[in-house]
Coordinates of C-alpha atoms in Angstrom, one line a residue:
M29 CA 92.9 84.9 130.8
K30 CA 89.8 86.6 129.8
T31 CA 86.5 84.8 129.0
C32 CA 83.7 85.7 126.6
N33 CA 80.3 84.1 126.7
I34 CA 78.5 86.4 124.2
P35 CA 75.7 84.9 122.1
R36 CA 77.1 85.0 118.5
L37 CA 76.1 84.0 114.9
L38 CA 78.5 84.1 111.6
V39 CA 76.7 84.7 108.4
A40 CA 78.4 82.6 105.7
G41 CA 77.7 82.3 102.1
T42 CA 77.9 79.6 99.4
H43 CA 80.1 81.8 97.3
S44 CA 80.6 85.7 96.8
G45 CA 77.6 87.5 95.4
C46 CA 75.0 85.3 97.2
G47 CA 73.8 88.3 99.3
K48 CA 75.7 87.8 102.7
T49 CA 76.1 91.6 103.2
T50 CA 72.3 92.0 102.4
V51 CA 71.2 89.4 104.8
F52 CA 73.9 90.6 107.4
C53 CA 72.6 94.0 107.3
A54 CA 68.9 92.8 107.7
L55 CA 69.9 90.5 110.6
A56 CA 71.8 93.3 112.4
A57 CA 69.0 95.9 111.9
G58 CA 66.4 93.5 113.1
F59 CA 68.3 92.5 116.1
K60 CA 69.0 96.1 116.9
Q61 CA 65.3 97.0 116.5
R62 CA 64.5 94.2 119.0
G63 CA 66.5 96.0 121.6
K64 CA 69.9 93.9 121.1
K65 CA 73.3 95.7 121.5
V66 CA 74.9 94.1 118.7
V67 CA 78.7 94.1 117.9
A68 CA 79.8 93.4 114.3
Y69 CA 82.8 91.7 112.8
K70 CA 83.9 90.6 109.3
S71 CA 86.2 87.6 108.6
G72 CA 89.0 88.2 106.1
P73 CA 90.6 91.4 104.8
D74 CA 87.6 93.2 103.4
Y75 CA 87.3 96.9 104.1
I76 CA 83.9 97.8 102.4
D77 CA 81.5 95.4 104.2
P78 CA 82.5 96.7 107.6
M79 CA 81.4 100.2 106.6
F80 CA 77.9 98.9 105.9
H81 CA 77.9 97.1 109.4
E82 CA 78.8 100.5 110.9
R83 CA 76.0 102.3 109.1
V84 CA 73.4 99.8 110.4
L85 CA 74.7 99.6 114.1
T86 CA 76.5 103.1 114.3
T87 CA 79.5 101.5 116.0
P88 CA 82.7 100.2 114.5
S89 CA 83.1 96.8 112.8
R90 CA 86.1 94.8 113.4
N91 CA 87.9 92.4 111.0
L92 CA 88.8 88.8 112.3
D93 CA 91.6 87.6 109.7
L94 CA 93.4 84.6 110.9
F95 CA 96.1 85.0 108.2
L96 CA 96.8 88.8 108.5
F97 CA 96.9 88.3 112.4
G98 CA 99.8 85.9 112.1
R99 CA 98.6 82.5 111.0
R100 CA 97.5 79.4 112.8
Q101 CA 97.9 79.4 116.5
L102 CA 99.1 83.0 116.5
G103 CA 96.3 84.3 114.4
K104 CA 93.7 82.4 116.6
Q105 CA 95.3 83.8 119.8
R106 CA 95.1 87.4 118.6
A107 CA 91.6 87.1 117.0
S108 CA 90.5 85.7 120.5
Y109 CA 91.9 88.6 122.2
L110 CA 90.2 91.2 119.9
F111 CA 87.0 89.5 119.9
T112 CA 86.7 89.2 123.7
R113 CA 87.8 92.8 123.9
H114 CA 85.4 94.3 121.5
S115 CA 82.5 92.1 122.5
R116 CA 82.6 93.2 126.1
G117 CA 79.2 95.0 126.9
A118 CA 77.5 93.8 123.8
Q119 CA 74.5 91.3 123.9
L120 CA 75.1 89.7 120.6
A121 CA 78.0 89.5 118.1
L122 CA 77.2 89.0 114.3
C123 CA 80.2 88.2 111.9
E124 CA 79.9 88.4 108.1
G125 CA 82.0 85.7 106.5
A126 CA 84.3 86.3 103.5
M127 CA 83.6 84.7 100.0
G128 CA 82.3 81.2 100.2
Y129 CA 82.1 79.5 103.7
F130 CA 85.2 77.2 102.9
D131 CA 87.1 79.7 100.8
G132 CA 90.4 80.4 102.4
V133 CA 94.2 80.9 101.7
A134 CA 95.2 79.6 98.4
A135 CA 93.3 76.1 97.7
T136 CA 92.5 75.6 101.5
A137 CA 90.2 76.6 104.1
E138 CA 92.9 78.4 106.2
A139 CA 91.6 81.8 107.6
G140 CA 88.4 81.6 105.8
A141 CA 85.0 82.0 107.3
F142 CA 84.8 78.3 108.4
A143 CA 88.3 78.6 110.1
V144 CA 86.8 81.7 112.0
S145 CA 83.5 79.7 113.0
E146 CA 85.7 76.8 114.4
A147 CA 88.4 79.1 116.2
L148 CA 85.8 81.4 117.9
S149 CA 82.9 78.8 118.3
F150 CA 80.6 80.9 115.9
P151 CA 77.2 79.1 115.0
T152 CA 77.0 79.5 111.4
V153 CA 74.0 80.4 109.4
L154 CA 74.4 79.9 105.6
V155 CA 73.0 82.2 102.8
V156 CA 72.1 80.6 99.7
D157 CA 70.8 82.2 96.6
G158 CA 67.3 81.5 96.0
T159 CA 66.9 83.2 92.7
H160 CA 66.0 79.8 90.9
A161 CA 65.5 77.8 93.9
S162 CA 63.9 74.3 93.7
L163 CA 64.6 70.9 95.3
S164 CA 68.2 70.8 94.4
L165 CA 68.9 73.7 96.9
G166 CA 68.5 71.1 99.6
A167 CA 71.5 69.2 98.2
V168 CA 73.7 72.2 98.1
I169 CA 73.1 72.9 101.9
R170 CA 73.5 69.3 102.7
G171 CA 77.0 69.1 101.0
F172 CA 78.1 72.3 103.0
S173 CA 76.8 70.7 106.1
Q174 CA 78.7 67.4 105.5
L175 CA 82.0 69.4 104.9
D176 CA 81.6 71.4 108.0
T177 CA 83.7 69.0 110.2
A178 CA 83.4 71.2 113.3
G179 CA 79.6 71.2 113.2
C180 CA 79.3 75.1 113.3
L181 CA 76.6 75.2 110.6
K182 CA 73.3 75.4 112.4
G183 CA 70.7 76.9 109.8
F184 CA 70.3 78.6 106.5
I185 CA 68.7 81.6 105.0
V186 CA 67.3 81.7 101.5
N187 CA 68.1 85.2 99.7
K188 CA 66.1 86.4 96.7
C189 CA 63.4 83.8 97.3
K190 CA 59.7 84.0 96.5
P191 CA 57.4 83.6 99.7
S192 CA 55.4 80.8 98.0
V193 CA 58.7 78.9 96.9
Y194 CA 60.1 79.1 100.5
S195 CA 56.8 77.8 102.0
Y196 CA 56.5 75.0 99.4
F197 CA 60.2 73.7 99.8
K198 CA 61.0 74.6 103.3
E199 CA 60.4 71.2 105.1
T200 CA 61.8 69.5 102.2
W201 CA 65.0 71.4 102.2
E202 CA 65.3 70.8 106.0
H203 CA 64.6 67.0 105.6
M204 CA 67.3 66.8 102.7
S205 CA 70.1 68.6 104.5
G206 CA 69.5 68.0 107.9
V207 CA 69.8 71.8 108.6
K208 CA 67.1 74.2 110.0
A209 CA 65.7 76.9 107.8
L210 CA 65.6 80.1 109.4
G211 CA 64.0 82.4 107.0
F212 CA 64.2 84.1 103.8
L213 CA 64.5 87.6 101.9
P214 CA 62.5 88.1 98.8
A215 CA 64.2 89.8 95.9
I216 CA 64.0 93.7 96.9
P217 CA 65.1 95.7 93.7
E218 CA 65.3 99.0 95.6
C219 CA 67.7 97.5 98.1
V220 CA 70.2 96.0 95.6
L221 CA 73.9 97.3 96.6
A222 CA 75.7 98.3 93.4
E223 CA 79.3 97.1 92.7
R224 CA 82.3 98.1 90.8
H225 CA 85.8 96.5 90.2
L226 CA 86.7 96.0 93.9
G227 CA 83.3 95.0 95.1
L228 CA 80.4 96.9 96.6
L229 CA 80.3 100.8 96.4
T230 CA 81.4 102.0 99.7
A231 CA 78.5 102.8 102.2
G232 CA 79.0 106.6 101.8
E233 CA 78.3 106.4 98.1
V234 CA 75.1 104.3 98.3
Q235 CA 72.0 106.8 97.7
D236 CA 69.4 106.3 100.3
L237 CA 71.2 103.8 102.4
Q238 CA 69.2 104.2 105.5
K239 CA 66.1 103.9 103.6
K240 CA 67.4 100.5 102.1
I241 CA 68.3 99.2 105.5
A242 CA 64.8 100.3 107.0
V243 CA 63.2 98.3 104.1
L244 CA 65.5 95.2 104.8
Q245 CA 64.6 95.4 108.6
N246 CA 61.0 95.6 108.0
T247 CA 61.1 92.8 105.5
A248 CA 63.2 90.5 107.8
Q249 CA 61.0 91.2 110.8
Q250 CA 58.3 89.3 108.8
T251 CA 60.4 86.7 107.1
M252 CA 62.9 85.5 109.6
D253 CA 62.5 82.9 112.5
W254 CA 63.8 85.3 115.1
Q255 CA 63.3 82.9 118.1
A256 CA 65.3 80.0 116.4
L257 CA 68.2 82.4 115.5
E258 CA 68.4 83.5 119.2
E259 CA 68.4 80.0 120.5
I260 CA 71.2 79.1 117.9
A261 CA 73.2 82.1 119.0
H262 CA 73.1 81.2 122.7
N263 CA 74.2 77.7 121.9
T264 CA 77.9 78.3 121.8
L265 CA 81.1 77.8 123.8
P266 CA 83.0 80.5 125.6
V267 CA 86.1 81.9 124.0
Y268 CA 89.2 82.1 126.2
A269 CA 91.9 84.9 125.6
E270 CA 95.0 86.2 127.0
D271 CA 95.1 90.2 127.5
L272 CA 97.4 91.3 124.7
R273 CA 96.7 94.8 125.2
M274 CA 99.9 97.0 124.4
P275 CA 101.2 99.6 126.9
P276 CA 101.4 103.1 125.7
L277 CA 104.9 104.1 124.5
S278 CA 105.0 107.9 123.7
S279 CA 102.3 110.5 123.1
V280 CA 102.7 111.3 119.3
R281 CA 100.4 113.1 116.8
L282 CA 99.4 111.1 113.7
A283 CA 97.8 112.7 110.6
I284 CA 95.5 110.2 109.2
A285 CA 94.1 110.7 105.6
K286 CA 90.5 110.1 105.6
D287 CA 87.9 111.2 102.9
R288 CA 85.9 109.6 99.8
A289 CA 89.5 108.9 98.4
F290 CA 91.2 107.4 101.3
C291 CA 88.7 105.4 103.3
F292 CA 90.2 101.9 103.9
Y293 CA 91.3 101.6 107.4
Y294 CA 91.0 98.5 109.9
A295 CA 89.4 99.8 113.2
D296 CA 91.8 97.7 115.1
N297 CA 94.9 99.2 113.3
L298 CA 93.8 102.7 114.5
Q299 CA 92.8 101.4 117.9
L300 CA 96.3 99.8 118.2
L301 CA 98.1 103.0 117.4
Q302 CA 96.1 104.8 120.0
D303 CA 96.8 102.1 122.6
L304 CA 100.4 102.9 121.9
G305 CA 100.0 106.6 122.6
A306 CA 98.8 108.2 119.3
E307 CA 96.5 110.8 119.0
L308 CA 94.9 110.7 115.7
Y309 CA 94.0 113.7 113.5
F310 CA 92.2 113.1 110.2
F311 CA 92.6 115.3 107.1
S312 CA 91.4 115.3 103.6
P313 CA 93.6 115.2 100.7
L314 CA 90.7 116.3 98.6
T315 CA 89.7 119.3 100.5
D316 CA 92.3 120.4 103.0
T317 CA 94.9 122.7 102.1
Q318 CA 97.5 121.7 104.8
L319 CA 98.4 118.9 107.0
P320 CA 97.5 119.0 110.6
P321 CA 100.5 119.5 113.1
C322 CA 101.8 115.9 113.4
D323 CA 105.0 113.6 114.3
G324 CA 103.8 110.9 111.5
I325 CA 101.5 110.3 108.8
Y326 CA 99.2 107.4 107.8
L327 CA 97.8 107.3 104.2
G328 CA 95.4 104.5 104.0
G329 CA 94.0 102.9 100.8
G330 CA 90.7 103.6 99.0
Y331 CA 89.9 104.9 95.6
P332 CA 92.1 107.8 94.7
E333 CA 91.9 106.9 91.0
L334 CA 88.2 108.1 91.0
Y335 CA 89.4 111.5 92.4
A336 CA 92.6 111.9 90.5
K337 CA 91.6 115.3 89.1
E338 CA 90.5 116.5 92.5
L339 CA 93.7 115.4 94.1
A340 CA 95.9 116.7 91.5
A341 CA 94.2 120.2 91.6
N342 CA 94.8 120.4 95.6
Y343 CA 98.3 121.7 95.1
P344 CA 98.8 123.1 98.6
L345 CA 97.9 119.8 100.3
K346 CA 100.1 117.7 98.1
T347 CA 103.1 120.2 98.4
A348 CA 102.6 120.1 102.1
L349 CA 102.8 116.3 102.1
H350 CA 105.8 116.2 99.9
T351 CA 107.7 118.9 102.2
A352 CA 106.6 116.9 105.3
I353 CA 107.9 113.5 104.2
Q354 CA 111.1 114.9 102.7
Q355 CA 111.8 116.6 105.9
G356 CA 111.7 113.3 107.7
T357 CA 108.1 112.9 108.9
P358 CA 107.5 109.0 109.5
C359 CA 104.9 107.9 106.9
F360 CA 103.0 104.7 106.5
A361 CA 101.2 104.4 103.1
E362 CA 99.5 101.3 101.8
C363 CA 97.8 100.9 98.2
G364 CA 95.7 104.0 97.5
G365 CA 98.0 105.9 99.9
F366 CA 101.1 104.7 98.1
L367 CA 99.6 105.7 94.8
Y368 CA 99.3 109.3 96.1
L369 CA 103.0 109.4 96.8
L370 CA 103.9 108.7 93.3
T371 CA 104.5 111.3 90.6
A372 CA 101.3 110.9 88.6
W373 CA 98.3 108.9 87.6
H374 CA 97.6 108.1 84.1
T375 CA 94.2 107.6 82.7
G376 CA 93.6 107.5 78.9
N377 CA 95.2 110.8 77.6
N378 CA 95.1 112.5 80.8
V379 CA 98.0 112.8 83.2
Y380 CA 97.3 113.8 86.9
T381 CA 100.3 114.9 89.0
W382 CA 100.3 113.8 92.6
S383 CA 102.6 114.5 95.4
N384 CA 105.8 113.2 93.9
V385 CA 107.3 112.0 97.0
L386 CA 108.2 108.8 95.0
S387 CA 109.3 108.8 91.3
G388 CA 107.0 106.8 89.1
T389 CA 103.4 106.7 87.7
A390 CA 100.5 104.3 87.9
T391 CA 97.6 103.4 85.8
L392 CA 94.5 101.1 85.7
Q393 CA 94.6 97.5 84.3
S394 CA 92.0 95.3 83.0
H395 CA 92.4 92.7 85.7
P396 CA 93.4 92.2 89.4
V397 CA 97.1 92.7 89.8
R398 CA 98.8 90.3 92.6
F399 CA 95.5 89.5 94.2
G400 CA 95.4 87.8 97.4
Y401 CA 97.3 86.7 100.6
S402 CA 101.2 86.8 100.5
L403 CA 103.8 86.8 103.0
L404 CA 106.3 89.8 103.0
K405 CA 109.8 89.6 104.2
M406 CA 111.8 92.8 105.0
C407 CA 115.3 92.7 103.2
H408 CA 116.7 95.3 105.7
A409 CA 115.7 97.2 108.8
N410 CA 113.2 99.9 108.4
V411 CA 110.5 102.0 110.1
W412 CA 108.2 98.9 110.7
G413 CA 110.7 96.1 111.3
E414 CA 114.0 94.5 111.3
Q415 CA 115.8 92.5 108.6
G416 CA 114.0 89.2 108.1
T417 CA 110.8 90.3 109.7
I418 CA 107.9 88.4 108.2
W419 CA 104.4 90.2 107.9
P420 CA 101.3 88.9 106.2
M421 CA 100.0 91.0 103.7
H422 CA 97.1 91.2 101.2
E423 CA 96.6 92.9 97.8
F424 CA 93.5 93.8 95.9
H425 CA 93.9 96.3 93.3
Y426 CA 93.4 96.9 89.5
S427 CA 96.3 99.2 89.0
D428 CA 99.9 98.9 88.8
S429 CA 102.8 101.3 88.9
T430 CA 106.1 101.7 87.3
N431 CA 107.9 101.8 90.8
N432 CA 106.6 99.3 93.3
G433 CA 109.7 99.4 95.4
K434 CA 112.2 96.7 96.0
D435 CA 112.9 96.6 99.9
C436 CA 110.9 93.6 100.8
L437 CA 110.3 90.3 99.0
A438 CA 106.7 89.1 98.9
E439 CA 105.9 85.6 98.3
K440 CA 102.3 84.1 97.2
V441 CA 101.1 81.6 99.6
G442 CA 100.5 78.3 98.0
K443 CA 102.3 79.2 94.6
S444 CA 106.0 79.3 93.7
R445 CA 105.9 83.0 93.0
Q446 CA 108.0 85.7 94.5
W447 CA 108.4 89.6 93.7
R448 CA 110.3 92.4 95.2
C449 CA 108.1 95.3 96.6
Q450 CA 107.7 98.0 99.1
H451 CA 109.7 101.3 99.8
A452 CA 111.1 100.7 103.4
T453 CA 113.4 103.2 104.8
E454 CA 114.1 104.7 108.2
T455 CA 111.2 106.8 107.9
L456 CA 109.0 105.5 105.0
F457 CA 107.0 102.2 104.4
A458 CA 105.0 102.4 101.4
G459 CA 103.6 100.0 98.7
Y460 CA 100.7 98.3 97.3
A461 CA 100.3 95.9 100.3
H462 CA 97.6 96.1 102.8
F463 CA 98.4 95.0 106.3
H464 CA 96.9 94.4 109.7
F465 CA 98.8 95.9 112.5
W466 CA 98.1 92.8 114.8
G467 CA 100.2 90.7 112.3
N468 CA 103.2 93.0 113.3
P469 CA 102.7 94.6 116.7
Q470 CA 106.4 94.9 117.2
G471 CA 106.5 97.1 113.9
A472 CA 103.7 99.5 115.2
M473 CA 105.8 99.9 118.4
K474 CA 108.7 100.7 116.2
F475 CA 106.7 103.3 114.0
I476 CA 105.5 105.0 117.1
R477 CA 109.0 105.2 118.6
T478 CA 110.1 106.6 115.3
C479 CA 107.4 109.3 115.5
A480 CA 108.4 110.1 118.9
R481 CA 112.1 110.5 118.0
Y482 CA 111.1 113.0 115.1
R483 CA 108.8 114.9 117.4
Q484 CA 111.9 115.3 119.9
Q485 CA 114.1 116.3 117.0
K486 CA 111.7 119.1 116.1
E487 CA 111.5 120.4 119.5
E488 CA 115.2 120.5 119.9
L489 CA 115.5 122.7 116.8

């Protein structure tokens, strides 16, 4: 049994869009400037916010998702292990909550930011929008505090608040809510993070991001109660975790698509593959003309639709990918990676041909399609599991295709809705769903073993 006593804070919000990521980056940069070695986490399934964490701290940010990890006690057990493992050697753990503090699976708090705070003993700081702040803000904070039955909520930070408003109402807000005020950020137009249909732009797309971070950090040094933040971070309980590290199975080479079009990867997915013996070789479907020598392929999600023309024009790479998969190279493709395996992408009057591993086309819709958490059940044995295997999944996309697969059955949690999905064969697992490999570590082991068999077959030729 491992024990983790690291000081920690979870930055939660009243709702999506209140400024959690901005405040988180200001705090992370501020603590780093003060000499702290900070490790970052994100509750929930989001890929984009951890990219900003990584830009601030220059170290990977990890997801803590109590649903994708396996739900309930199993999810908590795996989250405790990963938190304990990755916090080792750090002086402070900061976690950014997803959506609103109590927003979880379906109409419950399951797996939301509050559930992570409770499971891993995170003292929580609530970010509230101060754009039109007045006396009633204290009532909002009090409501969140009263619903926090675990007593995790320890303070609040007001975002986009005028200094004069904060100083005038600070003590009144504290008295009304019974929660300590920990500082504020004024509205800083030059630090606004732009958005599009899936949320914030990725960190790599934001112009002058380091300059924005510097402005946030310098501002926060003057407006936050750093002593109180540190005291709250230290007032927590230890996390106990079993050592769940997976032993290496076989040495295999995995080709990982990673560039502007394909950039959605959980750090712990890649880490688990490495733990099992994989060597990772990254390539760009946008600019490379051939695959690296490999025994397996991983095509992550991202924004291939924004680069449809460039992907279509890279004939050598899409041909190499098509040939490799047709020859039996094991492949895992999720969401954007799955789209790239289709025949073409349609947009307006344009048709962009892609790798044509799977017949079918895709196009952008005007609304999210099958958004949220679901449970996937495998209808037959495949490269990632046995018949009947249940794997928690998440979907977040605005496109849809004419061939989403039918080898698995997805069921929406909290709703009586099911649909067939996924292409699942002895060597291919592809579809719109996103997965965390710690929700199905046995599947990751099966994938690596399949890659090892493929390598052996090549060597015997």
